[in-house]
mmCIF file of C-alpha atoms in Angstrom:
data_model
loop_
_atom_site.group_PDB
_atom_site.id
_atom_site.type_symbol
_atom_site.label_atom_id
_atom_site.label_comp_id
_atom_site.label_asym_id
_atom_site.label_seq_id
_atom_site.Cartn_x
_atom_site.Cartn_y
_atom_site.Cartn_z
ATOM 1 C CA SER A 491 2.487 180.148 -25.436
ATOM 2 C CA ALA A 492 2.796 182.438 -28.434
ATOM 3 C CA VAL A 493 -0.107 184.424 -29.832
ATOM 4 C CA ILE A 494 -0.109 184.401 -33.612
ATOM 5 C CA SER A 495 -2.356 186.374 -35.938
ATOM 6 C CA GLN A 496 -2.740 186.049 -39.689
ATOM 7 C CA LYS A 497 -4.215 188.292 -42.344
ATOM 8 C CA PRO A 498 -6.369 187.772 -44.287
ATOM 9 C CA SER A 499 -8.368 185.027 -42.595
ATOM 10 C CA ARG A 500 -9.771 183.988 -45.950
ATOM 11 C CA ASP A 501 -9.799 185.117 -49.552
ATOM 12 C CA ILE A 502 -11.164 184.132 -52.922
ATOM 13 C CA CYS A 503 -8.773 184.887 -55.769
ATOM 14 C CA GLN A 504 -8.716 184.462 -59.515
ATOM 15 C CA ARG A 505 -6.202 182.218 -61.180
ATOM 16 C CA GLY A 506 -3.037 183.941 -62.307
ATOM 17 C CA THR A 507 -3.060 186.475 -59.495
ATOM 18 C CA SER A 508 -0.953 186.587 -56.308
ATOM 19 C CA LEU A 509 -1.874 186.841 -52.642
ATOM 20 C CA THR A 510 0.341 187.886 -49.752
ATOM 21 C CA ILE A 511 -0.423 186.437 -46.330
ATOM 22 C CA GLN A 512 0.827 188.184 -43.216
ATOM 23 C CA CYS A 513 1.832 186.559 -39.940
ATOM 24 C CA GLN A 514 2.358 188.532 -36.740
ATOM 25 C CA VAL A 515 3.659 187.054 -33.465
ATOM 26 C CA ASP A 516 3.389 188.687 -30.046
ATOM 27 C CA SER A 517 7.007 187.890 -29.146
ATOM 28 C CA GLN A 518 10.372 187.731 -30.863
ATOM 29 C CA VAL A 519 11.123 184.345 -32.352
ATOM 30 C CA THR A 520 14.053 183.016 -34.310
ATOM 31 C CA MET A 521 12.276 180.704 -36.710
ATOM 32 C CA MET A 522 8.863 181.011 -38.318
ATOM 33 C CA PHE A 523 7.341 178.197 -40.318
ATOM 34 C CA TRP A 524 4.802 178.223 -43.139
ATOM 35 C CA TYR A 525 2.575 175.189 -43.659
ATOM 36 C CA ARG A 526 -0.030 174.266 -46.242
ATOM 37 C CA GLN A 527 -3.104 172.171 -45.545
ATOM 38 C CA GLN A 528 -4.848 171.114 -48.720
ATOM 39 C CA PRO A 529 -8.545 170.175 -48.485
ATOM 40 C CA GLY A 530 -8.986 167.029 -46.430
ATOM 41 C CA GLN A 531 -5.244 166.615 -46.048
ATOM 42 C CA SER A 532 -2.628 166.892 -43.338
ATOM 43 C CA LEU A 533 -0.147 169.720 -42.911
ATOM 44 C CA THR A 534 2.893 170.024 -45.145
ATOM 45 C CA LEU A 535 5.800 172.315 -44.369
ATOM 46 C CA ILE A 536 6.460 174.846 -47.130
ATOM 47 C CA ALA A 537 9.472 176.668 -45.719
ATOM 48 C CA THR A 538 11.274 177.933 -42.647
ATOM 49 C CA ALA A 539 11.869 181.671 -42.397
ATOM 50 C CA ASN A 540 14.776 183.043 -40.375
ATOM 51 C CA GLN A 541 15.261 186.734 -39.865
ATOM 52 C CA GLY A 542 18.183 188.083 -41.850
ATOM 53 C CA SER A 543 18.602 185.145 -44.183
ATOM 54 C CA GLU A 544 16.911 183.438 -47.095
ATOM 55 C CA ALA A 545 14.057 181.116 -46.284
ATOM 56 C CA THR A 546 14.711 177.391 -46.470
ATOM 57 C CA TYR A 547 12.224 175.592 -48.722
ATOM 58 C CA GLU A 548 11.133 171.990 -48.465
ATOM 59 C CA SER A 549 11.159 169.600 -51.367
ATOM 60 C CA GLY A 550 8.457 170.460 -53.872
ATOM 61 C CA PHE A 551 8.262 174.139 -52.946
ATOM 62 C CA VAL A 552 10.215 176.904 -54.701
ATOM 63 C CA ILE A 553 10.890 180.536 -53.973
ATOM 64 C CA ASP A 554 9.429 181.776 -57.246
ATOM 65 C CA LYS A 555 6.060 180.289 -56.353
ATOM 66 C CA PHE A 556 6.116 180.996 -52.602
ATOM 67 C CA PRO A 557 8.349 183.996 -51.886
ATOM 68 C CA ILE A 558 8.761 184.696 -48.184
ATOM 69 C CA SER A 559 9.850 187.813 -46.342
ATOM 70 C CA ARG A 560 11.070 188.018 -42.747
ATOM 71 C CA PRO A 561 11.857 191.671 -42.034
ATOM 72 C CA ASN A 562 12.026 191.320 -38.246
ATOM 73 C CA LEU A 563 11.672 188.841 -35.398
ATOM 74 C CA THR A 564 7.896 189.170 -35.040
ATOM 75 C CA PHE A 565 6.623 189.295 -38.625
ATOM 76 C CA SER A 566 6.683 187.303 -41.850
ATOM 77 C CA THR A 567 4.819 187.190 -45.137
ATOM 78 C CA LEU A 568 4.153 184.362 -47.558
ATOM 79 C CA THR A 569 3.123 185.159 -51.122
ATOM 80 C CA VAL A 570 1.318 182.611 -53.252
ATOM 81 C CA SER A 571 2.198 183.612 -56.815
ATOM 82 C CA ASN A 572 0.491 182.980 -60.132
ATOM 83 C CA MET A 573 -2.235 181.038 -58.398
ATOM 84 C CA SER A 574 -4.091 178.056 -59.802
ATOM 85 C CA PRO A 575 -7.032 176.128 -58.308
ATOM 86 C CA GLU A 576 -4.524 173.598 -56.956
ATOM 87 C CA ASP A 577 -3.284 176.300 -54.581
ATOM 88 C CA SER A 578 -6.626 176.332 -52.790
ATOM 89 C CA SER A 579 -5.622 175.450 -49.236
ATOM 90 C CA ILE A 580 -5.321 176.679 -45.707
ATOM 91 C CA TYR A 581 -1.968 178.352 -45.120
ATOM 92 C CA LEU A 582 -0.715 178.382 -41.538
ATOM 93 C CA CYS A 583 2.064 180.254 -39.841
ATOM 94 C CA SER A 584 3.818 178.593 -36.906
ATOM 95 C CA VAL A 585 6.484 179.344 -34.313
ATOM 96 C CA TYR A 586 8.162 177.685 -31.400
ATOM 97 C CA SER A 587 7.007 178.978 -28.059
ATOM 98 C CA VAL A 588 9.558 181.335 -26.527
ATOM 99 C CA GLY A 589 11.399 179.580 -23.724
ATOM 100 C CA ILE A 590 9.791 176.212 -24.477
ATOM 101 C CA SER A 591 11.385 175.176 -27.738
ATOM 102 C CA TYR A 592 9.604 171.845 -27.880
ATOM 103 C CA GLU A 593 6.169 173.377 -28.249
ATOM 104 C CA GLN A 594 5.129 174.685 -31.652
ATOM 105 C CA TYR A 595 2.123 176.944 -32.000
ATOM 106 C CA PHE A 596 0.018 177.769 -35.022
ATOM 107 C CA GLY A 597 -1.822 180.771 -36.281
ATOM 108 C CA PRO A 598 -5.524 180.594 -37.149
ATOM 109 C CA GLY A 599 -4.735 180.041 -40.816
ATOM 110 C CA THR A 600 -5.643 181.729 -44.075
ATOM 111 C CA ARG A 601 -8.221 179.897 -46.140
ATOM 112 C CA LEU A 602 -7.497 180.522 -49.814
ATOM 113 C CA THR A 603 -9.848 179.598 -52.641
ATOM 114 C CA VAL A 604 -8.651 180.046 -56.216
ATOM 115 C CA THR A 605 -11.274 180.150 -58.936
ATOM 116 C CA ALA B 436 13.555 160.456 -41.834
ATOM 117 C CA GLN B 437 10.578 160.789 -39.544
ATOM 118 C CA SER B 438 7.000 159.700 -40.115
ATOM 119 C CA VAL B 439 3.678 159.380 -38.340
ATOM 120 C CA ALA B 440 0.765 157.043 -38.981
ATOM 121 C CA GLN B 441 -2.783 157.557 -37.816
ATOM 122 C CA PRO B 442 -4.493 154.349 -38.924
ATOM 123 C CA GLU B 443 -8.059 155.556 -38.421
ATOM 124 C CA ASP B 444 -9.536 158.304 -40.577
ATOM 125 C CA GLN B 445 -12.669 158.377 -38.425
ATOM 126 C CA VAL B 446 -13.441 157.462 -34.826
ATOM 127 C CA ASN B 447 -16.962 157.527 -33.456
ATOM 128 C CA VAL B 448 -17.710 157.268 -29.755
ATOM 129 C CA ALA B 449 -20.741 157.855 -27.576
ATOM 130 C CA GLU B 450 -20.711 160.744 -25.148
ATOM 131 C CA GLY B 451 -19.482 159.649 -21.720
ATOM 132 C CA ASN B 452 -17.544 156.692 -23.098
ATOM 133 C CA PRO B 453 -13.748 156.558 -23.135
ATOM 134 C CA LEU B 454 -12.043 157.474 -26.387
ATOM 135 C CA THR B 455 -8.747 156.495 -27.987
ATOM 136 C CA VAL B 456 -7.160 157.989 -31.086
ATOM 137 C CA LYS B 457 -4.216 155.955 -32.328
ATOM 138 C CA CYS B 458 -0.805 157.138 -33.462
ATOM 139 C CA THR B 459 2.421 155.326 -34.315
ATOM 140 C CA TYR B 460 5.679 156.950 -35.297
ATOM 141 C CA SER B 461 9.081 156.357 -36.806
ATOM 142 C CA VAL B 462 12.056 158.562 -36.028
ATOM 143 C CA SER B 463 15.805 158.346 -35.623
ATOM 144 C CA GLY B 464 16.836 158.912 -32.058
ATOM 145 C CA ASN B 465 14.574 160.044 -29.266
ATOM 146 C CA PRO B 466 11.136 161.204 -30.373
ATOM 147 C CA TYR B 467 9.391 164.400 -29.433
ATOM 148 C CA LEU B 468 5.677 163.645 -29.788
ATOM 149 C CA PHE B 469 2.703 165.979 -29.956
ATOM 150 C CA TRP B 470 -1.043 166.013 -30.309
ATOM 151 C CA TYR B 471 -2.962 168.895 -31.883
ATOM 152 C CA VAL B 472 -6.673 169.469 -32.385
ATOM 153 C CA GLN B 473 -8.329 171.410 -35.192
ATOM 154 C CA TYR B 474 -11.889 172.628 -34.929
ATOM 155 C CA PRO B 475 -13.776 173.631 -38.102
ATOM 156 C CA ASN B 476 -12.481 176.870 -39.599
ATOM 157 C CA ARG B 477 -9.872 177.178 -36.866
ATOM 158 C CA GLY B 478 -6.123 176.764 -36.667
ATOM 159 C CA LEU B 479 -4.341 173.994 -34.800
ATOM 160 C CA GLN B 480 -4.439 174.006 -31.025
ATOM 161 C CA PHE B 481 -1.697 172.352 -28.981
ATOM 162 C CA LEU B 482 -3.029 169.588 -26.699
ATOM 163 C CA LEU B 483 -0.025 167.862 -25.162
ATOM 164 C CA LYS B 484 3.517 166.671 -25.688
ATOM 165 C CA TYR B 485 5.944 163.937 -24.707
ATOM 166 C CA ILE B 486 9.601 164.860 -24.504
ATOM 167 C CA THR B 487 10.975 162.702 -21.721
ATOM 168 C CA GLY B 488 9.972 161.335 -18.329
ATOM 169 C CA ASP B 489 6.680 159.687 -17.440
ATOM 170 C CA ASN B 490 5.126 157.712 -20.241
ATOM 171 C CA LEU B 491 1.662 159.048 -19.420
ATOM 172 C CA VAL B 492 1.343 162.732 -20.186
ATOM 173 C CA LYS B 493 -1.630 164.912 -19.409
ATOM 174 C CA GLY B 494 -2.770 167.839 -21.482
ATOM 175 C CA SER B 495 -5.560 170.268 -22.103
ATOM 176 C CA TYR B 496 -9.303 169.557 -21.859
ATOM 177 C CA GLY B 497 -8.807 166.310 -19.920
ATOM 178 C CA PHE B 498 -6.841 164.564 -22.652
ATOM 179 C CA GLU B 499 -3.865 162.337 -21.977
ATOM 180 C CA ALA B 500 -1.513 160.259 -24.074
ATOM 181 C CA GLU B 501 0.607 157.224 -23.389
ATOM 182 C CA PHE B 502 4.072 156.897 -24.857
ATOM 183 C CA ASN B 503 5.049 153.296 -25.593
ATOM 184 C CA LYS B 504 8.597 153.019 -26.839
ATOM 185 C CA SER B 505 8.517 149.315 -27.663
ATOM 186 C CA GLN B 506 5.413 149.717 -29.804
ATOM 187 C CA THR B 507 6.463 153.175 -31.096
ATOM 188 C CA SER B 508 3.014 154.454 -30.250
ATOM 189 C CA PHE B 509 1.569 157.600 -28.713
ATOM 190 C CA HIS B 510 -2.192 157.079 -28.446
ATOM 191 C CA LEU B 511 -4.445 159.924 -27.345
ATOM 192 C CA LYS B 512 -7.027 159.090 -24.688
ATOM 193 C CA LYS B 513 -9.808 160.624 -22.655
ATOM 194 C CA PRO B 514 -11.771 158.790 -19.940
ATOM 195 C CA SER B 515 -15.127 160.375 -20.778
ATOM 196 C CA ALA B 516 -15.834 161.937 -24.163
ATOM 197 C CA LEU B 517 -17.829 165.124 -24.676
ATOM 198 C CA VAL B 518 -19.758 166.166 -27.764
ATOM 199 C CA SER B 519 -17.554 169.267 -27.829
ATOM 200 C CA ASP B 520 -14.497 167.027 -28.326
ATOM 201 C CA SER B 521 -15.665 166.379 -31.889
ATOM 202 C CA ALA B 522 -12.851 167.687 -34.084
ATOM 203 C CA LEU B 523 -9.901 166.687 -36.249
ATOM 204 C CA TYR B 524 -6.906 165.384 -34.297
ATOM 205 C CA PHE B 525 -3.335 165.339 -35.543
ATOM 206 C CA CYS B 526 -0.370 163.466 -34.124
ATOM 207 C CA ALA B 527 3.075 164.922 -34.873
ATOM 208 C CA VAL B 528 6.680 163.931 -34.297
ATOM 209 C CA ARG B 529 10.141 165.330 -34.594
ATOM 210 C CA SER B 530 13.514 164.042 -33.586
ATOM 211 C CA GLY B 531 15.710 166.082 -31.285
ATOM 212 C CA SER B 532 17.846 167.274 -34.177
ATOM 213 C CA ALA B 533 15.045 168.113 -36.598
ATOM 214 C CA ARG B 534 13.683 171.615 -36.800
ATOM 215 C CA GLN B 535 10.233 170.815 -38.156
ATOM 216 C CA LEU B 536 7.306 168.642 -37.211
ATOM 217 C CA THR B 537 5.991 165.802 -39.333
ATOM 218 C CA PHE B 538 2.231 165.358 -39.063
ATOM 219 C CA GLY B 539 0.018 162.337 -39.386
ATOM 220 C CA SER B 540 -2.920 162.313 -41.765
ATOM 221 C CA GLY B 541 -5.396 163.219 -39.050
ATOM 222 C CA THR B 542 -8.315 161.432 -37.367
ATOM 223 C CA GLN B 543 -11.808 162.865 -37.358
ATOM 224 C CA LEU B 544 -13.346 162.248 -33.950
ATOM 225 C CA THR B 545 -17.118 162.363 -33.661
ATOM 226 C CA VAL B 546 -18.716 162.128 -30.235
ATOM 227 C CA LEU B 547 -22.349 161.157 -30.501
ATOM 228 C CA PRO B 548 -24.864 162.502 -27.968
#
């Protein structure tokens, strides 16, 4: 399995500001995924981040709002820009397990509250 | 397109009794099916998967799931529930060609002492 860490674990931010979430994996992986879990809801994929190329965003998510960086094979960041209370969610980083591509593992999540 | 349905928002069961959490899916081609568990203020933990082979798959913490192709179901089961099993359970699916998982809405399992 892959060991994934995220920073910060939680934050409270004011509307209009931006927050950058970091995701670190203990092994090199090709694809990293960013998910959002709104309060009481299921997980929704925001984007897929590949090293060396632009992230691929899912319908309803745009780069200006959720810019993503992927500088190397073990690290990625997701920025939530110009935040509003509707952005209050848990944001999770995810990767496929190295050598077992069917298994997808998740970081502990970043709990964001926007006031 | 791929989709997952978890028809029960909440399942309550007494400790020591068997538990079942239901999941049905829709996908083009062969399904890859997964169960995850989320404890309060924690990320998702992988429980088990079905890719191919035996329809009954065993996973972590004594959980198992049965793949039923004709009913397009992948129900999660445990013979004897523990209070510590109380958590939010998600079923997920992807087809062989898809790169991302699609999650169900989740089922809150409460095991009563």
